[in-house]
mmCIF file of C-alpha atoms in Angstrom:
data_model
loop_
_atom_site.group_PDB
_atom_site.id
_atom_site.type_symbol
_atom_site.label_atom_id
_atom_site.label_comp_id
_atom_site.label_asym_id
_atom_site.label_seq_id
_atom_site.Cartn_x
_atom_site.Cartn_y
_atom_site.Cartn_z
ATOM 1 C CA MET A 217 15.915 32.940 -37.919
ATOM 2 C CA PRO A 218 14.206 31.755 -34.709
ATOM 3 C CA THR A 219 16.337 30.065 -32.057
ATOM 4 C CA ARG A 220 16.777 26.376 -32.888
ATOM 5 C CA ARG A 221 17.281 23.979 -29.989
ATOM 6 C CA LEU A 222 17.150 20.230 -30.607
ATOM 7 C CA LEU A 223 16.687 17.461 -28.054
ATOM 8 C CA ILE A 224 17.543 13.863 -28.958
ATOM 9 C CA ILE A 225 15.694 11.593 -26.531
ATOM 10 C CA GLY A 226 15.728 7.803 -26.398
ATOM 11 C CA PHE A 227 17.283 4.836 -24.699
ATOM 12 C CA SER A 228 20.679 3.119 -24.696
ATOM 13 C CA ASN A 229 21.330 3.877 -28.363
ATOM 14 C CA VAL A 230 21.227 7.565 -27.456
ATOM 15 C CA ALA A 231 23.270 7.070 -24.283
ATOM 16 C CA THR A 232 26.076 4.808 -25.501
ATOM 17 C CA ARG A 233 29.316 6.378 -26.707
ATOM 18 C CA SER A 234 29.416 4.020 -29.697
ATOM 19 C CA GLY A 235 25.927 5.051 -30.815
ATOM 20 C CA PHE A 236 24.739 7.580 -33.358
ATOM 21 C CA SER A 237 24.130 10.502 -30.993
ATOM 22 C CA ASP A 238 27.723 11.606 -30.250
ATOM 23 C CA PRO A 239 28.858 11.780 -33.901
ATOM 24 C CA THR A 240 25.527 13.300 -34.935
ATOM 25 C CA ILE A 241 25.856 16.049 -32.327
ATOM 26 C CA ASP A 242 29.474 16.686 -33.379
ATOM 27 C CA ARG A 243 28.421 17.043 -37.024
ATOM 28 C CA LEU A 244 25.474 19.308 -36.251
ATOM 29 C CA ARG A 245 27.569 21.577 -34.050
ATOM 30 C CA ALA A 246 30.191 21.862 -36.790
ATOM 31 C CA GLU A 247 27.746 22.368 -39.671
ATOM 32 C CA THR A 248 25.031 24.402 -37.894
ATOM 33 C CA PRO A 249 26.812 26.310 -35.098
ATOM 34 C CA ASP A 250 23.683 28.365 -34.409
ATOM 35 C CA VAL A 251 21.813 25.187 -33.350
ATOM 36 C CA THR A 252 21.960 23.956 -29.738
ATOM 37 C CA VAL A 253 21.803 20.163 -29.448
ATOM 38 C CA LEU A 254 21.224 18.199 -26.228
ATOM 39 C CA ARG A 255 20.484 14.536 -25.600
ATOM 40 C CA VAL A 256 18.789 12.449 -22.937
ATOM 41 C CA GLY A 257 19.589 8.729 -23.056
ATOM 42 C CA LEU A 258 17.447 6.899 -20.522
ATOM 43 C CA GLY A 259 18.854 3.365 -20.731
ATOM 44 C CA ALA A 260 16.987 0.165 -21.601
ATOM 45 C CA GLN A 261 13.413 1.245 -20.988
ATOM 46 C CA GLN A 262 9.892 1.048 -22.339
ATOM 47 C CA PRO A 263 8.573 4.083 -24.264
ATOM 48 C CA HIS A 264 6.014 4.689 -21.497
ATOM 49 C CA VAL A 265 8.655 6.769 -19.701
ATOM 50 C CA ILE A 266 9.222 9.146 -22.615
ATOM 51 C CA PRO A 267 6.294 11.602 -22.186
ATOM 52 C CA PRO A 268 7.020 12.484 -18.525
ATOM 53 C CA TYR A 269 10.778 12.606 -19.068
ATOM 54 C CA LEU A 270 10.367 14.820 -22.128
ATOM 55 C CA ARG A 271 8.361 17.229 -19.969
ATOM 56 C CA LEU A 272 11.081 17.047 -17.298
ATOM 57 C CA ALA A 273 13.816 17.693 -19.875
ATOM 58 C CA ALA A 274 11.908 20.668 -21.282
ATOM 59 C CA ALA A 275 11.455 22.116 -17.782
ATOM 60 C CA LYS A 276 15.101 21.688 -16.781
ATOM 61 C CA LEU A 277 16.921 22.116 -20.099
ATOM 62 C CA GLY A 278 14.460 23.739 -22.499
ATOM 63 C CA PRO A 279 12.953 25.369 -24.349
ATOM 64 C CA PHE A 280 13.304 23.158 -27.409
ATOM 65 C CA SER A 281 12.210 23.898 -30.954
ATOM 66 C CA HIS A 282 12.693 20.297 -32.149
ATOM 67 C CA VAL A 283 12.747 16.810 -30.625
ATOM 68 C CA LEU A 284 14.001 13.549 -32.157
ATOM 69 C CA PHE A 285 12.458 10.393 -30.681
ATOM 70 C CA GLU A 286 14.577 7.213 -30.747
ATOM 71 C CA VAL A 287 12.194 4.915 -28.878
ATOM 72 C CA ASN A 288 11.324 1.966 -31.107
ATOM 73 C CA ALA A 289 14.179 -0.442 -30.440
ATOM 74 C CA SER A 290 12.946 -0.900 -26.861
ATOM 75 C CA ALA A 291 11.377 -4.097 -25.512
ATOM 76 C CA PHE A 292 7.850 -2.712 -25.909
ATOM 77 C CA ALA A 293 7.286 -4.759 -29.083
ATOM 78 C CA LEU A 294 8.152 -7.972 -27.189
ATOM 79 C CA HIS A 295 5.613 -7.757 -24.370
ATOM 80 C CA PRO A 296 2.613 -10.076 -24.806
ATOM 81 C CA LEU A 297 0.234 -7.355 -23.547
ATOM 82 C CA THR A 298 1.351 -4.868 -26.211
ATOM 83 C CA THR A 299 -1.475 -3.986 -28.608
ATOM 84 C CA PRO A 300 -2.012 -1.523 -31.471
ATOM 85 C CA ALA A 301 -4.283 0.515 -29.167
ATOM 86 C CA ARG A 302 -1.550 0.833 -26.509
ATOM 87 C CA GLY A 303 1.016 1.661 -29.159
ATOM 88 C CA ARG A 304 -1.138 4.464 -30.531
ATOM 89 C CA GLU A 305 -1.743 5.752 -26.990
ATOM 90 C CA LEU A 306 1.993 6.113 -26.485
ATOM 91 C CA LEU A 307 2.646 7.731 -29.850
ATOM 92 C CA LEU A 308 -0.173 10.221 -29.343
ATOM 93 C CA ASP A 309 1.064 11.132 -25.870
ATOM 94 C CA MET A 310 4.627 11.644 -27.156
ATOM 95 C CA ALA A 311 3.377 13.831 -29.991
ATOM 96 C CA LEU A 312 1.124 15.823 -27.646
ATOM 97 C CA VAL A 313 4.000 16.493 -25.240
ATOM 98 C CA ALA A 314 6.104 17.717 -28.174
ATOM 99 C CA GLN A 315 3.229 20.036 -29.060
ATOM 100 C CA ASP A 316 2.819 21.106 -25.410
ATOM 101 C CA ILE A 317 6.477 22.171 -25.177
ATOM 102 C CA GLY A 318 6.422 23.881 -28.583
ATOM 103 C CA ALA A 319 8.726 21.441 -30.387
ATOM 104 C CA ASP A 320 8.423 19.980 -33.873
ATOM 105 C CA PRO A 321 8.869 16.178 -33.619
ATOM 106 C CA ALA A 322 10.699 13.636 -35.744
ATOM 107 C CA PHE A 323 11.193 9.892 -35.290
ATOM 108 C CA PHE A 324 14.267 7.737 -35.878
ATOM 109 C CA LEU A 325 13.759 3.973 -36.215
ATOM 110 C CA HIS A 326 16.916 2.218 -34.985
ATOM 111 C CA HIS A 327 17.652 -1.315 -36.155
ATOM 112 C CA ARG A 328 17.271 -4.172 -33.680
ATOM 113 C CA ARG A 329 17.902 -7.823 -34.453
ATOM 114 C CA TRP A 330 14.950 -9.402 -32.669
ATOM 115 C CA THR A 331 15.829 -12.688 -30.951
ATOM 116 C CA SER A 332 12.466 -13.118 -29.173
ATOM 117 C CA PRO A 333 8.951 -13.219 -30.631
ATOM 118 C CA VAL A 334 7.627 -9.779 -31.574
ATOM 119 C CA HIS A 335 4.052 -9.413 -30.319
ATOM 120 C CA HIS A 336 3.391 -6.074 -31.990
ATOM 121 C CA ASP A 337 5.191 -4.389 -34.914
ATOM 122 C CA PHE A 338 5.736 -1.018 -33.269
ATOM 123 C CA ASN A 339 8.002 0.097 -36.117
ATOM 124 C CA ALA A 340 5.230 -0.416 -38.668
ATOM 125 C CA GLN A 341 2.759 1.389 -36.428
ATOM 126 C CA THR A 342 5.165 4.314 -36.042
ATOM 127 C CA ARG A 343 5.557 4.553 -39.826
ATOM 128 C CA GLU A 344 1.781 4.678 -40.211
ATOM 129 C CA PHE A 345 1.458 7.226 -37.382
ATOM 130 C CA CYS A 346 4.096 9.520 -38.889
ATOM 131 C CA LYS A 347 2.476 9.254 -42.321
ATOM 132 C CA GLU A 348 -0.934 10.110 -40.825
ATOM 133 C CA PHE A 349 0.320 13.294 -39.147
ATOM 134 C CA ARG A 350 3.140 14.075 -41.645
ATOM 135 C CA ILE A 351 5.839 13.742 -38.993
ATOM 136 C CA PRO A 352 9.363 13.309 -40.436
ATOM 137 C CA LEU A 353 10.741 9.788 -39.977
ATOM 138 C CA LEU A 354 14.124 8.254 -40.728
ATOM 139 C CA ASP A 355 13.955 4.468 -41.105
ATOM 140 C CA MET A 356 17.251 2.787 -40.197
ATOM 141 C CA ALA A 357 15.442 -0.370 -39.090
ATOM 142 C CA GLU A 358 13.717 -2.483 -41.737
ATOM 143 C CA GLY A 359 14.203 0.226 -44.370
ATOM 144 C CA TRP A 360 17.956 0.296 -43.843
ATOM 145 C CA LEU A 361 18.120 -3.492 -43.795
ATOM 146 C CA ALA A 362 16.315 -3.689 -47.142
ATOM 147 C CA GLU A 363 18.627 -1.078 -48.644
ATOM 148 C CA VAL A 364 22.067 -2.348 -47.615
ATOM 149 C CA GLY A 365 21.469 -5.996 -46.676
ATOM 150 C CA ALA A 366 21.625 -8.026 -43.487
ATOM 151 C CA ASP A 367 25.364 -8.749 -43.706
ATOM 152 C CA VAL A 368 26.288 -5.057 -43.869
ATOM 153 C CA VAL A 369 24.035 -4.179 -40.944
ATOM 154 C CA ALA A 370 25.306 -7.117 -38.860
ATOM 155 C CA GLY A 371 28.874 -5.912 -39.404
ATOM 156 C CA LEU A 372 28.001 -2.556 -37.839
ATOM 157 C CA LEU A 373 26.428 -3.994 -34.663
ATOM 158 C CA ARG A 374 28.264 -5.185 -31.536
ATOM 159 C CA ASP A 375 25.181 -7.046 -30.274
ATOM 160 C CA ASP A 376 21.485 -7.246 -31.151
ATOM 161 C CA VAL A 377 20.810 -3.521 -30.952
ATOM 162 C CA HIS A 378 23.931 -1.446 -30.188
ATOM 163 C CA THR A 379 26.268 -0.274 -32.925
ATOM 164 C CA THR A 380 30.021 -0.424 -33.048
ATOM 165 C CA TYR A 381 31.781 2.949 -33.232
ATOM 166 C CA GLU A 382 31.872 2.533 -37.010
ATOM 167 C CA GLY A 383 28.149 1.724 -37.003
ATOM 168 C CA GLY A 384 27.434 4.852 -34.990
ATOM 169 C CA GLU A 385 29.328 6.927 -37.557
ATOM 170 C CA VAL A 386 27.439 5.293 -40.443
ATOM 171 C CA MET A 387 24.123 6.075 -38.764
ATOM 172 C CA ALA A 388 25.237 9.650 -38.037
ATOM 173 C CA ASP A 389 25.950 10.074 -41.768
ATOM 174 C CA ARG A 390 22.212 9.528 -42.340
ATOM 175 C CA VAL A 391 20.795 11.140 -39.210
ATOM 176 C CA THR A 392 22.653 14.449 -39.593
ATOM 177 C CA PRO A 393 21.226 15.561 -42.975
ATOM 178 C CA PHE A 394 17.804 14.293 -41.902
ATOM 179 C CA LEU A 395 17.897 16.516 -38.811
ATOM 180 C CA LYS A 396 19.236 19.482 -40.785
ATOM 181 C CA ARG A 397 16.196 19.269 -43.046
ATOM 182 C CA CYS A 398 13.935 19.149 -39.986
ATOM 183 C CA LEU A 399 15.689 22.135 -38.435
ATOM 184 C CA ASP A 400 15.401 24.175 -41.625
ATOM 185 C CA GLN A 401 11.632 23.678 -41.871
ATOM 186 C CA ALA A 402 9.441 26.477 -40.536
ATOM 187 C CA ALA A 403 7.654 25.650 -37.265
ATOM 188 C CA TRP A 404 4.563 23.635 -38.153
ATOM 189 C CA PHE A 405 3.505 21.090 -35.555
ATOM 190 C CA HIS A 406 1.672 23.564 -33.317
ATOM 191 C CA ALA A 407 -1.085 23.725 -35.969
ATOM 192 C CA VAL A 408 -1.614 19.939 -36.179
ATOM 193 C CA SER A 409 -4.853 18.639 -34.663
ATOM 194 C CA LEU A 410 -4.134 15.504 -32.623
ATOM 195 C CA PRO A 411 -6.689 13.134 -31.062
ATOM 196 C CA LYS A 412 -6.505 12.778 -27.310
ATOM 197 C CA PRO A 413 -5.261 9.475 -25.860
ATOM 198 C CA ILE A 414 -7.124 7.998 -22.896
ATOM 199 C CA TRP A 415 -4.243 8.786 -20.502
ATOM 200 C CA ARG A 416 -1.521 11.401 -20.237
ATOM 201 C CA ARG A 417 1.678 10.223 -18.578
ATOM 202 C CA GLY A 418 3.044 12.451 -15.839
ATOM 203 C CA LEU A 419 5.609 12.537 -13.059
ATOM 204 C CA LEU A 420 5.632 13.205 -9.315
ATOM 205 C CA ASP A 421 9.176 14.401 -8.671
ATOM 206 C CA THR A 422 11.202 13.182 -5.701
ATOM 207 C CA ASP A 423 10.980 16.697 -4.202
ATOM 208 C CA ALA A 424 7.199 16.246 -3.915
ATOM 209 C CA ILE A 425 7.387 12.830 -2.196
ATOM 210 C CA GLN A 426 7.383 12.810 1.610
ATOM 211 C CA HIS A 427 10.461 11.005 2.898
ATOM 212 C CA ASP A 428 13.400 11.451 5.264
ATOM 213 C CA HIS A 429 16.438 10.298 3.293
ATOM 214 C CA PRO A 430 19.441 11.980 1.663
ATOM 215 C CA MET A 431 19.299 12.879 -2.008
ATOM 216 C CA GLU A 432 22.021 12.188 -4.556
ATOM 217 C CA ARG A 433 22.365 13.621 -8.067
ATOM 218 C CA HIS A 434 22.971 11.396 -11.090
ATOM 219 C CA ASP A 435 23.127 12.906 -14.562
ATOM 220 C CA CYS A 436 21.283 11.039 -17.294
ATOM 221 C CA MET A 437 23.317 12.427 -20.184
ATOM 222 C CA ASP A 438 22.406 16.142 -20.171
ATOM 223 C CA LEU A 439 19.518 15.698 -17.714
ATOM 224 C CA PRO A 440 20.258 16.090 -13.964
ATOM 225 C CA LEU A 441 18.173 13.704 -11.856
ATOM 226 C CA HIS A 442 17.908 13.360 -8.082
ATOM 227 C CA TYR A 443 17.364 10.058 -6.283
ATOM 228 C CA MET A 444 16.702 9.100 -2.675
ATOM 229 C CA ARG A 445 19.706 7.167 -1.407
ATOM 230 C CA LEU A 446 18.677 4.168 0.712
ATOM 231 C CA GLU A 447 21.746 2.626 2.366
ATOM 232 C CA ASN A 448 21.257 0.030 5.130
ATOM 233 C CA THR A 449 17.664 1.166 5.451
ATOM 234 C CA GLY A 450 14.203 0.930 4.010
ATOM 235 C CA ALA A 451 11.777 3.769 3.401
ATOM 236 C CA VAL A 452 8.129 4.748 3.309
ATOM 237 C CA LEU A 453 7.230 7.022 0.403
ATOM 238 C CA ARG A 454 4.102 9.052 1.146
ATOM 239 C CA PHE A 455 2.529 10.862 -1.781
ATOM 240 C CA GLY A 456 0.085 13.066 0.130
ATOM 241 C CA GLN A 457 -2.881 11.839 -1.911
ATOM 242 C CA GLU A 458 -3.864 8.830 -3.972
ATOM 243 C CA TYR A 459 -2.321 8.683 -7.449
ATOM 244 C CA HIS A 460 -3.000 6.457 -10.439
ATOM 245 C CA ALA A 461 0.638 5.372 -10.696
ATOM 246 C CA GLN A 462 2.112 3.619 -13.717
ATOM 247 C CA ALA A 463 5.670 3.021 -12.418
ATOM 248 C CA LEU A 464 8.314 3.859 -9.835
ATOM 249 C CA VAL A 465 11.706 4.932 -11.147
ATOM 250 C CA HIS A 466 14.912 3.578 -9.647
ATOM 251 C CA LEU A 467 18.548 3.344 -10.685
ATOM 252 C CA PHE A 468 20.371 0.224 -11.882
ATOM 253 C CA HIS A 469 23.922 0.370 -10.492
ATOM 254 C CA ARG A 470 26.833 -1.706 -9.126
ATOM 255 C CA ALA A 471 25.747 -1.592 -5.472
ATOM 256 C CA GLY A 472 22.161 -2.675 -6.088
ATOM 257 C CA GLY A 473 20.407 -5.847 -5.006
ATOM 258 C CA HIS A 474 16.857 -6.979 -4.244
ATOM 259 C CA ILE A 475 14.222 -4.827 -2.581
ATOM 260 C CA ASN A 476 10.568 -5.475 -1.769
ATOM 261 C CA LEU A 477 7.796 -2.964 -2.348
ATOM 262 C CA ARG A 478 4.457 -2.936 -0.524
ATOM 263 C CA LEU A 479 1.917 -0.869 -2.406
ATOM 264 C CA ASP A 480 -0.818 0.723 -0.291
ATOM 265 C CA PRO A 481 -3.794 0.774 -0.294
ATOM 266 C CA SER A 482 -3.819 -1.888 -3.034
ATOM 267 C CA GLY A 483 -1.969 -4.445 -0.888
ATOM 268 C CA HIS A 484 0.218 -5.570 -3.796
ATOM 269 C CA SER A 485 3.768 -6.707 -2.995
ATOM 270 C CA LEU A 486 6.599 -6.767 -5.536
ATOM 271 C CA GLN A 487 10.200 -7.925 -5.482
ATOM 272 C CA VAL A 488 12.487 -5.688 -7.524
ATOM 273 C CA SER A 489 16.122 -6.073 -8.576
ATOM 274 C CA THR A 490 18.097 -2.824 -8.678
ATOM 275 C CA VAL A 491 21.092 -4.572 -10.208
ATOM 276 C CA ASP A 492 21.359 -6.519 -13.453
ATOM 277 C CA PRO A 493 24.274 -7.755 -15.621
ATOM 278 C CA PHE A 494 24.556 -4.305 -17.273
ATOM 279 C CA SER A 495 24.692 -2.313 -14.033
ATOM 280 C CA TYR A 496 28.347 -1.449 -14.563
ATOM 281 C CA ALA A 497 26.773 1.429 -16.557
ATOM 282 C CA PRO A 498 24.259 3.139 -14.215
ATOM 283 C CA ARG A 499 20.922 3.899 -15.866
ATOM 284 C CA ILE A 500 17.298 4.323 -14.937
ATOM 285 C CA GLY A 501 14.965 1.415 -14.356
ATOM 286 C CA THR A 502 11.246 1.345 -13.746
ATOM 287 C CA VAL A 503 9.004 -0.839 -11.609
ATOM 288 C CA ALA A 504 5.926 -1.068 -13.827
ATOM 289 C CA PHE A 505 2.557 -1.464 -12.134
ATOM 290 C CA ASP A 506 0.355 -3.859 -14.136
ATOM 291 C CA PHE A 507 2.386 -3.383 -17.339
ATOM 292 C CA TYR A 508 2.176 0.410 -17.015
ATOM 293 C CA ARG A 509 -1.636 0.306 -16.859
ATOM 294 C CA GLY A 510 -1.252 1.517 -13.299
ATOM 295 C CA LEU A 511 -2.503 1.015 -9.752
ATOM 296 C CA HIS A 512 -4.027 3.493 -7.313
ATOM 297 C CA LEU A 513 -1.395 4.220 -4.667
ATOM 298 C CA ARG A 514 -1.111 6.450 -1.620
ATOM 299 C CA GLU A 515 2.242 5.199 -0.327
ATOM 300 C CA ILE A 516 4.975 2.645 -0.993
ATOM 301 C CA THR A 517 6.955 0.833 1.708
ATOM 302 C CA ILE A 518 10.434 -0.172 0.528
ATOM 303 C CA SER A 519 12.507 -2.829 2.297
ATOM 304 C CA PRO A 520 16.271 -2.523 2.870
ATOM 305 C CA THR A 521 18.422 -3.760 -0.011
ATOM 306 C CA VAL A 522 19.638 -7.371 0.238
ATOM 307 C CA GLU A 523 22.181 -9.383 -1.726
ATOM 308 C CA ALA A 524 21.458 -10.617 -5.261
ATOM 309 C CA PRO A 525 24.245 -13.223 -5.603
ATOM 310 C CA GLU A 526 22.650 -14.846 -8.650
ATOM 311 C CA ILE A 527 23.149 -11.659 -10.717
ATOM 312 C CA LYS A 528 26.649 -11.310 -12.188
ATOM 313 C CA LEU A 529 27.929 -8.106 -13.771
ATOM 314 C CA LEU A 530 29.205 -8.427 -17.333
ATOM 315 C CA LYS A 531 32.064 -6.053 -16.447
ATOM 316 C CA GLY A 532 33.766 -5.380 -13.133
ATOM 317 C CA GLU A 533 32.647 -6.239 -9.624
ATOM 318 C CA PRO A 534 29.684 -5.187 -7.437
ATOM 319 C CA GLU A 535 30.182 -2.362 -4.955
ATOM 320 C CA ARG A 536 29.522 -2.229 -1.220
ATOM 321 C CA PRO A 537 27.719 -1.212 0.866
ATOM 322 C CA LEU A 538 24.470 -2.262 -0.754
ATOM 323 C CA ARG A 539 22.110 0.601 -1.492
ATOM 324 C CA SER A 540 19.176 1.563 -3.668
ATOM 325 C CA TYR A 541 18.394 4.805 -5.455
ATOM 326 C CA ILE A 542 14.705 5.701 -5.767
ATOM 327 C CA GLY A 543 13.444 8.308 -8.215
ATOM 328 C CA PRO A 544 10.077 9.823 -9.126
ATOM 329 C CA LEU A 545 6.660 8.236 -9.352
ATOM 330 C CA LEU A 546 5.317 8.061 -12.915
ATOM 331 C CA THR A 547 1.605 8.783 -13.028
ATOM 332 C CA LEU A 548 -1.422 8.511 -15.299
ATOM 333 C CA GLU A 549 -4.038 11.213 -15.635
ATOM 334 C CA PRO A 550 -7.154 11.139 -17.843
ATOM 335 C CA ALA A 551 -6.546 13.151 -21.008
ATOM 336 C CA THR A 552 -10.096 14.494 -20.732
ATOM 337 C CA PRO A 553 -10.914 15.122 -17.049
ATOM 338 C CA SER A 554 -14.326 13.830 -15.969
#
C-alpha cells in the first residue's frame, strides 16, 4: 500500500487541546499505525491564510497523501464583504493546493453557535462545492445539530465554537472513521479537473524579506515558523520588488501592544494590535489589506510597539518588555498569468 500521510489543518479547533484533533490523532495512530498524522492549528484566522500555509506545511513537513480542512467555523462568514464568489475563490484555491501537493482533500464542518449576523452561509457553499467535485465531507455543524439536537451540542461546547474535552472526544468518535474511509480510498483527486480561481494565494517567507533584526522560532503545532523579533525598535521591511500583498502575518502574544504600519508606495497607514484578550495562548494573526483583496506594496515601515492598556488578557498578566513578532507577507498572484 502506498505511504499514507495525513495533515489536519485548520484554526483554533485544531490547535486546542480540548478539540477533536488530539483524540482523533491518538485513535488513528492506534488503529492505523502505518499512517502518519500531523496537524497545523493556525489560531483564530480567516480561511484566506490556508492555501499559502498548506504549501508551507507541505514544503516543511510533507509530502502528504491526504489533507483534512477544518476552516469553516472561522469569522469569514461574518464579514459584510463576504460573497459567494469570494467563497468559491477560496475553496477552489484550497482544492488546487491539495492537488498541487498530491493530496486527496476532505472537509470537516465544525459547529459554531453564531452570535453575530451571518453575511454568507459558507457551510452551505462548502457542502455544494464538495458535492460538485465529490470531495468527502463530514458535517458536524448544522447536520450534527439536526441529528442530536441543540441541547446535546450546547452541552459539549465550552463557548460558542470550542468543545469541552468530552466534546472533543465525541467529535473524534465521528472524525476517526470518516478519515479511515478517506485513507483507504485509492488516490483520486489528481484526476479531477478544477476551474481556476482569479487569484492564487502565496507567501513571501521572512527569509526573503530584507531586514536587520533577530529571528525567533515559534512552533504552530507541528509547523515551525520564524518571526522577526522587534523589541524596543521599529523596522522597515523591504521586499525587493512590488508585490500584490493580501496580508502581513504577525503573532498574538502576552508582550504585544499597538504598532503602526506605513504601506509604501500606496501611502496607506494602519494601526494594528498584536495583543488581544486571548493572547495568553500565542497564535498567528494577520493584518489584512482591503479585506484580503490586497494592495500593491514594495515595503512596510513598522513603528515600535507601544502599550495597549485597554486590552485585558482573559488569563494571566502581560509580559515585558513590549515586543512584536512579524512573519511572512501573504501574496496574491493571478491564476492565469497575463
